[in-house]
């Protein structure tokens, strides 16, 4: 029990003692749940579970939880993956492709300083990130094309002929 705390039904979910706040590493449970929802549901339905609230962004990210947001588009002959990677340079980026997934790894090292009269500010963003995205179809890894423009990574992943959609005429 937190010293000096009183019973509070709303804070505990029932009658009982107040508990200390959960450690920051528990944010990873939300990430795991979000990724599971993305793999089970069509992309548009999974996004309402994504937390873009300032609390999560300001508290969790400085402690190493980094994963780029991605869009995955399933076209007839290819899959297009777009990932937001602001501040990441090509030399600090690694993309690996398997038949069933794409993994994006990289690092960020950015420093911004500002000095004016009595005001001084210095912000640093540094660390590494990784994100593995399951693919909805088998792809030809030898023909993947990648580009990084203005912090947006775009991958074009050609589907194998056997996994492309085919229209069947009903007789």
CSV table of N, CA and C in Angstrom, one decimal:
chain,number,residue,atom,x,y,z
A,1,UNK,N,0.8,-1.2,0.0
A,1,UNK,CA,0.0,0.0,0.0
A,1,UNK,C,0.9,1.2,0.0
A,2,UNK,N,0.5,2.3,-0.7
A,2,UNK,CA,1.2,3.5,-0.7
A,2,UNK,C,0.9,4.2,0.6
A,3,UNK,N,2.0,4.7,1.2
A,3,UNK,CA,1.9,5.3,2.6
A,3,UNK,C,0.9,6.5,2.5
A,4,UNK,N,0.0,6.6,3.4
A,4,UNK,CA,-0.9,7.7,3.5
A,4,UNK,C,-2.1,7.6,2.5
A,5,UNK,N,-2.2,6.5,1.8
A,5,UNK,CA,-3.2,6.3,0.8
A,5,UNK,C,-4.5,5.9,1.5
A,6,UNK,N,-5.6,6.3,1.0
A,6,UNK,CA,-6.9,5.9,1.5
A,6,UNK,C,-7.5,4.9,0.5
A,7,UNK,N,-8.6,4.2,0.9
A,7,UNK,CA,-9.3,3.3,0.0
A,7,UNK,C,-10.0,4.2,-1.0
A,8,UNK,N,-9.9,3.7,-2.2
A,8,UNK,CA,-10.5,4.4,-3.3
A,8,UNK,C,-11.0,3.4,-4.4
A,9,UNK,N,-12.3,3.3,-4.5
A,9,UNK,CA,-12.8,2.3,-5.4
A,9,UNK,C,-12.4,2.5,-6.8
A,10,UNK,N,-12.4,3.8,-7.3
A,10,UNK,CA,-12.1,4.1,-8.7
A,10,UNK,C,-10.6,3.8,-9.0
A,11,UNK,N,-9.8,4.1,-8.1
A,11,UNK,CA,-8.3,3.9,-8.3
A,11,UNK,C,-7.9,2.4,-8.3
A,12,UNK,N,-8.6,1.6,-7.6
A,12,UNK,CA,-8.2,0.2,-7.5
A,12,UNK,C,-9.1,-0.8,-8.3
A,13,UNK,N,-10.2,-0.3,-8.8
A,13,UNK,CA,-11.1,-1.2,-9.5
A,13,UNK,C,-11.9,-2.0,-8.6
A,14,UNK,N,-11.9,-1.7,-7.4
A,14,UNK,CA,-12.7,-2.4,-6.4
A,14,UNK,C,-12.3,-2.0,-5.0
A,15,UNK,N,-12.9,-2.5,-4.0
A,15,UNK,CA,-12.5,-2.1,-2.7
A,15,UNK,C,-11.1,-2.7,-2.3
A,16,UNK,N,-10.2,-1.8,-1.9
A,16,UNK,CA,-8.9,-2.3,-1.6
A,16,UNK,C,-7.9,-1.2,-1.5
A,17,UNK,N,-6.6,-1.6,-1.5
A,17,UNK,CA,-5.6,-0.6,-1.3
A,17,UNK,C,-5.1,0.0,-2.6
A,18,UNK,N,-4.6,1.2,-2.6
A,18,UNK,CA,-4.0,1.8,-3.8
A,18,UNK,C,-2.6,1.1,-4.1
A,19,UNK,N,-2.3,0.9,-5.3
A,19,UNK,CA,-1.1,0.3,-5.7
A,19,UNK,C,-0.2,1.4,-6.4
A,20,UNK,N,1.1,1.2,-6.3
A,20,UNK,CA,2.0,2.1,-7.0
A,20,UNK,C,1.8,2.0,-8.5
A,21,UNK,N,2.2,3.0,-9.2
A,21,UNK,CA,2.0,3.0,-10.7
A,21,UNK,C,2.8,1.9,-11.3
A,22,UNK,N,2.3,1.4,-12.5
A,22,UNK,CA,3.0,0.3,-13.2
A,22,UNK,C,4.3,0.8,-13.8
A,23,UNK,N,5.4,0.0,-13.8
A,23,UNK,CA,6.6,0.4,-14.4
A,23,UNK,C,6.5,0.7,-15.9
A,24,UNK,N,7.3,1.6,-16.4
A,24,UNK,CA,7.2,2.0,-17.8
A,24,UNK,C,7.4,0.8,-18.8
A,25,UNK,N,8.1,-0.2,-18.4
A,25,UNK,CA,8.3,-1.3,-19.4
A,25,UNK,C,7.0,-2.1,-19.7
A,26,UNK,N,6.0,-1.8,-18.9
A,26,UNK,CA,4.7,-2.4,-19.2
A,26,UNK,C,4.1,-1.9,-20.5
A,27,UNK,N,4.6,-0.7,-21.0
A,27,UNK,CA,4.1,-0.2,-22.2
A,27,UNK,C,4.3,-1.2,-23.3
A,28,UNK,N,5.3,-2.0,-23.2
A,28,UNK,CA,5.6,-3.0,-24.2
A,28,UNK,C,4.4,-4.0,-24.4
A,29,UNK,N,3.6,-4.2,-23.3
A,29,UNK,CA,2.4,-5.1,-23.4
A,29,UNK,C,1.4,-4.5,-24.4
A,30,UNK,N,1.3,-3.1,-24.4
A,30,UNK,CA,0.4,-2.5,-25.3
A,30,UNK,C,0.9,-2.6,-26.7
A,31,UNK,N,2.2,-2.5,-26.9
A,31,UNK,CA,2.7,-2.7,-28.3
A,31,UNK,C,2.5,-4.1,-28.8
A,32,UNK,N,2.7,-5.1,-27.9
A,32,UNK,CA,2.4,-6.5,-28.3
A,32,UNK,C,1.0,-6.7,-28.7
A,33,UNK,N,0.1,-6.1,-27.9
A,33,UNK,CA,-1.4,-6.2,-28.2
A,33,UNK,C,-1.7,-5.5,-29.6
A,34,UNK,N,-1.1,-4.4,-29.8
A,34,UNK,CA,-1.3,-3.6,-31.0
A,34,UNK,C,-0.8,-4.4,-32.2
A,35,UNK,N,0.4,-5.0,-32.1
A,35,UNK,CA,0.9,-5.8,-33.2
A,35,UNK,C,0.1,-7.0,-33.5
A,36,UNK,N,-0.4,-7.7,-32.4
A,36,UNK,CA,-1.3,-8.8,-32.6
A,36,UNK,C,-2.6,-8.4,-33.3
A,37,UNK,N,-3.2,-7.3,-33.0
A,37,UNK,CA,-4.4,-6.8,-33.6
A,37,UNK,C,-4.1,-6.5,-35.1
A,38,UNK,N,-2.9,-5.9,-35.4
A,38,UNK,CA,-2.6,-5.6,-36.8
A,38,UNK,C,-2.5,-6.9,-37.6
A,39,UNK,N,-2.0,-8.0,-37.0
A,39,UNK,CA,-1.9,-9.2,-37.8
A,39,UNK,C,-3.2,-9.9,-37.9
A,40,UNK,N,-4.1,-9.7,-37.0
A,40,UNK,CA,-5.4,-10.4,-37.1
A,40,UNK,C,-6.5,-9.7,-37.8
A,41,UNK,N,-6.5,-8.4,-37.8
A,41,UNK,CA,-7.5,-7.6,-38.4
A,41,UNK,C,-7.1,-6.9,-39.7
A,42,UNK,N,-8.0,-6.6,-40.6
A,42,UNK,CA,-7.6,-5.7,-41.7
A,42,UNK,C,-7.0,-4.4,-41.2
A,43,UNK,N,-6.1,-3.8,-42.0
A,43,UNK,CA,-5.3,-2.7,-41.5
A,43,UNK,C,-6.2,-1.5,-40.9
A,44,UNK,N,-7.3,-1.2,-41.6
A,44,UNK,CA,-8.1,-0.1,-41.1
A,44,UNK,C,-8.7,-0.3,-39.7
A,45,UNK,N,-9.0,-1.6,-39.4
A,45,UNK,CA,-9.7,-1.9,-38.1
A,45,UNK,C,-8.7,-1.9,-37.0
A,46,UNK,N,-7.4,-2.2,-37.2
A,46,UNK,CA,-6.5,-2.3,-36.1
A,46,UNK,C,-6.0,-0.9,-35.6
A,47,UNK,N,-6.1,0.1,-36.5
A,47,UNK,CA,-5.5,1.4,-36.1
A,47,UNK,C,-6.2,2.1,-34.9
A,48,UNK,N,-7.5,1.9,-34.6
A,48,UNK,CA,-8.1,2.5,-33.5
A,48,UNK,C,-7.4,2.1,-32.2
A,49,UNK,N,-6.7,1.0,-32.1
A,49,UNK,CA,-6.1,0.6,-30.9
A,49,UNK,C,-4.7,1.2,-30.8
A,50,UNK,N,-4.2,1.9,-31.8
A,50,UNK,CA,-2.9,2.5,-31.7
A,50,UNK,C,-3.0,3.8,-30.8
A,51,UNK,N,-2.0,3.9,-29.9
A,51,UNK,CA,-2.0,5.0,-29.0
A,51,UNK,C,-1.0,6.1,-29.5
A,52,UNK,N,-1.5,7.2,-29.9
A,52,UNK,CA,-0.6,8.3,-30.3
A,52,UNK,C,-0.8,9.4,-29.3
A,53,UNK,N,-1.2,9.1,-28.1
A,53,UNK,CA,-1.4,10.1,-27.0
A,53,UNK,C,0.0,10.7,-26.6
A,54,UNK,N,0.0,12.0,-26.2
A,54,UNK,CA,1.3,12.6,-25.7
A,54,UNK,C,1.9,11.8,-24.6
A,55,UNK,N,1.2,11.2,-23.7
A,55,UNK,CA,1.7,10.5,-22.5
A,55,UNK,C,2.6,9.4,-23.0
A,56,UNK,N,2.1,8.6,-23.9
A,56,UNK,CA,2.9,7.5,-24.4
A,56,UNK,C,4.1,7.9,-25.2
A,57,UNK,N,4.0,8.9,-26.0
A,57,UNK,CA,5.1,9.4,-26.9
A,57,UNK,C,6.1,10.0,-26.0
A,58,UNK,N,5.8,10.8,-25.0
A,58,UNK,CA,6.7,11.6,-24.2
A,58,UNK,C,7.4,10.7,-23.1
A,59,UNK,N,6.7,9.7,-22.6
A,59,UNK,CA,7.2,8.9,-21.5
A,59,UNK,C,7.9,7.7,-22.0
A,60,UNK,N,7.3,7.0,-22.9
A,60,UNK,CA,7.9,5.7,-23.3
A,60,UNK,C,9.1,5.8,-24.3
A,61,UNK,N,9.0,6.7,-25.2
A,61,UNK,CA,10.1,6.7,-26.2
A,61,UNK,C,11.5,7.0,-25.7
A,62,UNK,N,11.7,7.9,-24.7
A,62,UNK,CA,13.0,8.1,-24.3
A,62,UNK,C,13.7,6.9,-23.6
A,63,UNK,N,12.9,5.9,-23.2
A,63,UNK,CA,13.4,4.7,-22.6
A,63,UNK,C,13.6,3.6,-23.5
A,64,UNK,N,13.6,3.9,-24.8
A,64,UNK,CA,14.1,2.8,-25.8
A,64,UNK,C,13.0,2.2,-26.6
A,65,UNK,N,11.7,2.5,-26.3
A,65,UNK,CA,10.6,1.8,-27.1
A,65,UNK,C,10.5,2.6,-28.4
A,66,UNK,N,11.0,2.0,-29.5
A,66,UNK,CA,10.9,2.7,-30.7
A,66,UNK,C,10.5,1.7,-31.8
A,67,UNK,N,9.5,2.1,-32.6
A,67,UNK,CA,9.1,1.2,-33.7
A,67,UNK,C,8.3,2.1,-34.7
A,68,UNK,N,8.8,2.2,-35.9
A,68,UNK,CA,8.2,3.1,-36.9
A,68,UNK,C,6.7,2.6,-37.2
A,69,UNK,N,5.9,3.6,-37.5
A,69,UNK,CA,4.5,3.4,-37.9
A,69,UNK,C,4.6,3.0,-39.4
A,70,UNK,N,3.8,2.0,-39.8
A,70,UNK,CA,3.8,1.5,-41.2
A,70,UNK,C,2.4,1.4,-41.8
A,71,UNK,N,2.4,1.5,-43.1
A,71,UNK,CA,1.2,1.3,-43.9
A,71,UNK,C,1.6,0.1,-44.8
A,72,UNK,N,0.7,-0.9,-44.9
A,72,UNK,CA,0.9,-2.1,-45.7
A,72,UNK,C,-0.3,-2.1,-46.7
A,73,UNK,N,0.1,-2.1,-48.0
A,73,UNK,CA,-0.9,-2.0,-49.1
A,73,UNK,C,-0.8,-3.3,-49.9
A,74,UNK,N,-1.9,-4.1,-50.0
A,74,UNK,CA,-1.9,-5.3,-50.7
A,74,UNK,C,-2.5,-5.1,-52.1
A,75,UNK,N,-1.6,-4.9,-53.1
A,75,UNK,CA,-2.1,-4.7,-54.5
A,75,UNK,C,-2.1,-6.0,-55.2
A,76,UNK,N,-2.6,-6.0,-56.5
A,76,UNK,CA,-2.7,-7.2,-57.3
A,76,UNK,C,-1.4,-7.9,-57.5
A,77,UNK,N,-0.4,-7.2,-57.9
A,77,UNK,CA,0.9,-7.9,-58.2
A,77,UNK,C,2.0,-7.6,-57.2
A,78,UNK,N,1.8,-6.7,-56.3
A,78,UNK,CA,2.8,-6.4,-55.3
A,78,UNK,C,2.2,-6.0,-54.0
A,79,UNK,N,3.1,-5.9,-53.0
A,79,UNK,CA,2.7,-5.4,-51.7
A,79,UNK,C,3.6,-4.1,-51.5
A,80,UNK,N,3.0,-3.0,-51.0
A,80,UNK,CA,3.7,-1.8,-50.8
A,80,UNK,C,3.7,-1.6,-49.3
A,81,UNK,N,4.9,-1.3,-48.8
A,81,UNK,CA,5.1,-1.0,-47.4
A,81,UNK,C,5.7,0.4,-47.3
A,82,UNK,N,5.0,1.2,-46.5
A,82,UNK,CA,5.5,2.6,-46.2
A,82,UNK,C,5.8,2.7,-44.7
A,83,UNK,N,6.9,3.2,-44.4
A,83,UNK,CA,7.3,3.4,-42.9
A,83,UNK,C,7.8,4.8,-42.7
A,84,UNK,N,7.3,5.4,-41.6
A,84,UNK,CA,7.7,6.7,-41.2
A,84,UNK,C,9.0,6.6,-40.4
A,85,UNK,N,10.1,7.2,-41.0
A,85,UNK,CA,11.4,7.2,-40.4
A,85,UNK,C,12.0,8.6,-40.3
A,86,UNK,N,11.4,9.5,-39.6
A,86,UNK,CA,11.9,10.9,-39.6
A,86,UNK,C,13.3,10.9,-38.9
A,87,UNK,N,14.2,11.6,-39.6
A,87,UNK,CA,15.6,11.8,-39.0
A,87,UNK,C,16.5,10.7,-39.3
A,88,UNK,N,16.0,9.6,-40.0
A,88,UNK,CA,16.9,8.4,-40.2
A,88,UNK,C,17.6,8.6,-41.6
A,89,UNK,N,18.9,8.4,-41.6
A,89,UNK,CA,19.6,8.5,-42.8
A,89,UNK,C,19.8,7.1,-43.5
A,90,UNK,N,20.0,7.0,-44.8
A,90,UNK,CA,20.1,5.7,-45.5
A,90,UNK,C,21.2,4.9,-44.9
A,91,UNK,N,22.3,5.5,-44.5
A,91,UNK,CA,23.4,4.7,-44.0
A,91,UNK,C,23.1,4.1,-42.7
A,92,UNK,N,22.1,4.6,-42.0
A,92,UNK,CA,21.8,4.0,-40.7
A,92,UNK,C,20.5,3.1,-40.7
A,93,UNK,N,20.2,2.6,-41.9
A,93,UNK,CA,19.0,1.8,-42.1
A,93,UNK,C,19.3,0.5,-42.7
A,94,UNK,N,18.7,-0.5,-42.2
A,94,UNK,CA,18.8,-1.9,-42.7
A,94,UNK,C,17.4,-2.5,-42.9
A,95,UNK,N,17.2,-3.0,-44.1
A,95,UNK,CA,15.9,-3.7,-44.4
A,95,UNK,C,16.2,-5.1,-44.8
A,96,UNK,N,15.6,-6.1,-44.1
A,96,UNK,CA,15.7,-7.5,-44.5
A,96,UNK,C,14.4,-8.0,-44.8
A,97,UNK,N,14.4,-8.9,-45.9
A,97,UNK,CA,13.1,-9.4,-46.4
A,97,UNK,C,13.2,-11.0,-46.4
A,98,UNK,N,12.1,-11.6,-45.8
A,98,UNK,CA,12.0,-13.0,-46.0
A,98,UNK,C,10.7,-13.3,-46.7
A,99,UNK,N,10.4,-14.5,-47.0
A,99,UNK,CA,9.2,-14.8,-47.7
A,99,UNK,C,7.9,-14.4,-47.0
A,100,UNK,N,8.0,-14.4,-45.6
A,100,UNK,CA,6.8,-14.0,-44.9
A,100,UNK,C,6.8,-12.7,-44.1
A,101,UNK,N,7.9,-12.0,-44.1
A,101,UNK,CA,8.0,-10.7,-43.3
A,101,UNK,C,9.1,-9.8,-43.8
A,102,UNK,N,8.9,-8.6,-43.4
A,102,UNK,CA,10.0,-7.5,-43.6
A,102,UNK,C,10.4,-7.0,-42.3
A,103,UNK,N,11.7,-6.9,-42.1
A,103,UNK,CA,12.2,-6.3,-40.8
A,103,UNK,C,13.0,-5.0,-41.2
A,104,UNK,N,12.6,-3.9,-40.5
A,104,UNK,CA,13.3,-2.6,-40.6
A,104,UNK,C,14.0,-2.3,-39.4
A,105,UNK,N,15.3,-2.1,-39.5
A,105,UNK,CA,16.1,-1.8,-38.3
A,105,UNK,C,16.9,-0.5,-38.7
A,106,UNK,N,17.2,0.3,-37.6
A,106,UNK,CA,18.0,1.5,-37.9
A,106,UNK,C,18.3,2.1,-36.6
A,107,UNK,N,19.0,3.3,-36.7
A,107,UNK,CA,19.4,4.1,-35.5
A,107,UNK,C,19.2,5.5,-35.9
A,108,UNK,N,18.9,6.3,-34.8
A,108,UNK,CA,18.7,7.7,-34.9
A,108,UNK,C,19.7,8.4,-34.0
A,109,UNK,N,20.4,9.4,-34.5
A,109,UNK,CA,21.3,10.2,-33.7
A,109,UNK,C,21.2,11.6,-34.2
A,110,UNK,N,20.3,12.4,-33.4
A,110,UNK,CA,20.0,13.8,-33.8
A,110,UNK,C,20.2,14.7,-32.6
A,111,UNK,N,20.8,15.8,-32.8
A,111,UNK,CA,20.9,16.8,-31.7
A,111,UNK,C,20.5,18.1,-32.2
A,112,UNK,N,19.8,18.8,-31.3
A,112,UNK,CA,19.3,20.2,-31.7
A,112,UNK,C,19.6,21.1,-30.5
A,113,UNK,N,20.3,22.2,-30.7
A,113,UNK,CA,20.7,23.1,-29.7
A,113,UNK,C,20.2,24.5,-30.0
A,114,UNK,N,19.8,25.3,-29.0
A,114,UNK,CA,19.4,26.6,-29.2
A,114,UNK,C,19.8,27.4,-28.0
A,115,UNK,N,20.5,28.6,-28.2
A,115,UNK,CA,20.9,29.4,-27.1
A,115,UNK,C,20.5,30.9,-27.5
A,116,UNK,N,19.8,31.5,-26.5
A,116,UNK,CA,19.3,32.9,-26.7
A,116,UNK,C,19.4,33.5,-25.3
A,117,UNK,N,20.1,34.6,-25.1
A,117,UNK,CA,20.1,35.3,-23.9
A,117,UNK,C,20.1,34.4,-22.7
A,118,UNK,N,19.1,34.4,-21.9
A,118,UNK,CA,19.0,33.6,-20.7
A,118,UNK,C,18.4,32.2,-21.0
A,119,UNK,N,18.1,31.9,-22.2
A,119,UNK,CA,17.4,30.7,-22.5
A,119,UNK,C,18.4,29.7,-23.2
A,120,UNK,N,18.3,28.5,-22.8
A,120,UNK,CA,19.2,27.4,-23.4
A,120,UNK,C,18.4,26.2,-23.5
A,121,UNK,N,18.5,25.6,-24.6
A,121,UNK,CA,17.7,24.3,-24.9
A,121,UNK,C,18.6,23.4,-25.7
A,122,UNK,N,18.6,22.1,-25.3
A,122,UNK,CA,19.4,21.1,-26.0
A,122,UNK,C,18.6,19.8,-26.0
A,123,UNK,N,18.2,19.3,-27.1
A,123,UNK,CA,17.4,18.1,-27.2
A,123,UNK,C,18.2,17.1,-28.0
A,124,UNK,N,18.2,15.9,-27.5
A,124,UNK,CA,18.9,14.8,-28.3
A,124,UNK,C,17.9,13.6,-28.5
A,125,UNK,N,17.9,13.1,-29.6
A,125,UNK,CA,17.2,11.9,-29.9
A,125,UNK,C,18.2,10.9,-30.5
A,126,UNK,N,18.3,9.8,-29.7
A,126,UNK,CA,19.3,8.8,-30.2
A,126,UNK,C,18.8,7.4,-29.7
A,127,UNK,N,19.2,6.4,-30.5
A,127,UNK,CA,18.8,5.1,-30.1
A,127,UNK,C,18.5,4.3,-31.4
A,128,UNK,N,18.1,3.0,-31.2
A,128,UNK,CA,17.9,2.2,-32.3
A,128,UNK,C,16.4,1.7,-32.3
A,129,UNK,N,16.0,1.3,-33.4
A,129,UNK,CA,14.6,0.8,-33.5
A,129,UNK,C,14.6,-0.4,-34.4
A,130,UNK,N,13.5,-1.2,-34.3
A,130,UNK,CA,13.3,-2.4,-35.1
A,130,UNK,C,11.8,-2.6,-35.2
A,131,UNK,N,11.4,-3.1,-36.4
A,131,UNK,CA,10.0,-3.5,-36.6
A,131,UNK,C,9.9,-4.6,-37.6
A,132,UNK,N,9.3,-5.7,-37.3
A,132,UNK,CA,9.0,-6.8,-38.2
A,132,UNK,C,7.6,-6.8,-38.6
A,133,UNK,N,7.3,-6.8,-39.9
A,133,UNK,CA,5.9,-6.7,-40.3
A,133,UNK,C,5.6,-8.0,-41.1
A,134,UNK,N,4.6,-8.8,-40.7
A,134,UNK,CA,4.2,-10.0,-41.4
A,134,UNK,C,3.6,-9.6,-42.7
A,135,UNK,N,3.8,-10.3,-43.8
A,135,UNK,CA,3.3,-10.1,-45.1
A,135,UNK,C,2.1,-11.0,-45.4
A,136,UNK,N,1.1,-10.4,-46.1
A,136,UNK,CA,-0.1,-11.2,-46.4
A,136,UNK,C,0.1,-12.2,-47.6
A,137,UNK,N,1.2,-12.2,-48.3
A,137,UNK,CA,1.5,-13.1,-49.4
A,137,UNK,C,3.0,-13.3,-49.6
A,138,UNK,N,3.3,-14.4,-50.3
A,138,UNK,CA,4.7,-14.7,-50.6
A,138,UNK,C,5.2,-13.7,-51.6
A,139,UNK,N,6.5,-13.3,-51.4
A,139,UNK,CA,7.1,-12.3,-52.3
A,139,UNK,C,8.4,-12.8,-52.9
A,140,UNK,N,8.8,-12.1,-54.0
A,140,UNK,CA,10.1,-12.4,-54.7
A,140,UNK,C,11.1,-11.4,-54.1
A,141,UNK,N,11.9,-11.9,-53.1
A,141,UNK,CA,12.8,-11.1,-52.4
A,141,UNK,C,13.9,-10.5,-53.3
A,142,UNK,N,14.2,-11.1,-54.4
A,142,UNK,CA,15.3,-10.6,-55.3
A,142,UNK,C,14.8,-9.4,-56.1
A,143,UNK,N,13.5,-9.1,-56.2
A,143,UNK,CA,13.1,-8.0,-57.0
A,143,UNK,C,12.5,-6.8,-56.1
A,144,UNK,N,12.8,-6.8,-54.8
A,144,UNK,CA,12.3,-5.7,-54.0
A,144,UNK,C,13.0,-4.4,-54.3
A,145,UNK,N,12.2,-3.3,-54.3
A,145,UNK,CA,12.8,-2.0,-54.6
A,145,UNK,C,12.5,-1.2,-53.3
A,146,UNK,N,13.5,-0.4,-52.9
A,146,UNK,CA,13.3,0.4,-51.7
A,146,UNK,C,13.8,1.9,-52.0
A,147,UNK,N,13.1,2.8,-51.4
A,147,UNK,CA,13.5,4.2,-51.5
A,147,UNK,C,13.2,4.9,-50.2
A,148,UNK,N,14.1,5.9,-49.8
A,148,UNK,CA,13.9,6.7,-48.6
A,148,UNK,C,13.9,8.2,-49.0
A,149,UNK,N,12.8,8.8,-48.9
A,149,UNK,CA,12.6,10.2,-49.3
A,149,UNK,C,11.9,11.0,-48.2
A,150,UNK,N,12.6,12.0,-47.7
A,150,UNK,CA,12.0,12.9,-46.7
A,150,UNK,C,11.4,12.1,-45.5
A,151,UNK,N,12.2,11.1,-45.0
A,151,UNK,CA,11.8,10.3,-43.9
A,151,UNK,C,10.7,9.3,-44.1
A,152,UNK,N,10.4,9.0,-45.4
A,152,UNK,CA,9.4,8.0,-45.7
A,152,UNK,C,10.1,6.9,-46.5
A,153,UNK,N,10.1,5.7,-45.9
A,153,UNK,CA,10.7,4.5,-46.5
A,153,UNK,C,9.5,3.9,-47.3
A,154,UNK,N,9.8,3.6,-48.6
A,154,UNK,CA,8.8,2.9,-49.4
A,154,UNK,C,9.4,1.6,-50.0
A,155,UNK,N,8.8,0.5,-49.7
A,155,UNK,CA,9.2,-0.8,-50.3
A,155,UNK,C,8.2,-1.3,-51.3
A,156,UNK,N,8.6,-1.7,-52.4
A,156,UNK,CA,7.7,-2.4,-53.4
A,156,UNK,C,8.2,-3.9,-53.4
A,157,UNK,N,7.3,-4.7,-53.0
A,157,UNK,CA,7.6,-6.2,-52.8
A,157,UNK,C,6.7,-7.0,-53.8
A,158,UNK,N,7.3,-7.4,-54.9
A,158,UNK,CA,6.6,-8.1,-55.9
A,158,UNK,C,6.1,-9.5,-55.4
A,159,UNK,N,4.8,-9.8,-55.7
A,159,UNK,CA,4.3,-11.1,-55.3
A,159,UNK,C,4.8,-12.2,-56.2
A,160,UNK,N,5.0,-13.4,-55.7
A,160,UNK,CA,5.2,-14.5,-56.5
A,160,UNK,C,4.0,-14.8,-57.3
A,161,UNK,N,4.1,-15.3,-58.5
A,161,UNK,CA,3.0,-15.6,-59.4
A,161,UNK,C,2.0,-16.5,-58.7
A,162,UNK,N,2.5,-17.5,-57.9
A,162,UNK,CA,1.5,-18.4,-57.3
A,162,UNK,C,0.7,-17.8,-56.2
A,163,UNK,N,1.1,-16.6,-55.7
A,163,UNK,CA,0.3,-16.0,-54.6
A,163,UNK,C,-0.5,-14.8,-55.1
A,164,UNK,N,-0.5,-14.5,-56.4
A,164,UNK,CA,-1.2,-13.4,-56.9
A,164,UNK,C,-2.7,-13.8,-57.0
A,165,UNK,N,-3.6,-12.8,-56.9
A,165,UNK,CA,-5.0,-13.0,-57.0
A,165,UNK,C,-5.3,-13.3,-58.5
A,166,UNK,N,-6.2,-14.3,-58.7
A,166,UNK,CA,-6.6,-14.6,-60.1
A,166,UNK,C,-8.2,-14.6,-60.0
A,167,UNK,N,-8.7,-14.1,-61.1
A,167,UNK,CA,-10.2,-14.1,-61.2
A,167,UNK,C,-10.6,-15.4,-61.9
A,168,UNK,N,-11.6,-16.0,-61.3
A,168,UNK,CA,-12.0,-17.3,-61.8
A,168,UNK,C,-13.4,-17.1,-62.4
A,169,UNK,N,-13.6,-17.4,-63.7
A,169,UNK,CA,-14.9,-17.3,-64.3
A,169,UNK,C,-15.8,-18.5,-63.9
A,170,UNK,N,-17.0,-18.1,-63.4
A,170,UNK,CA,-17.9,-19.1,-63.0
A,170,UNK,C,-18.8,-19.5,-64.2
A,171,UNK,N,-18.8,-20.8,-64.5
A,171,UNK,CA,-19.6,-21.3,-65.6
A,171,UNK,C,-20.9,-21.8,-65.2
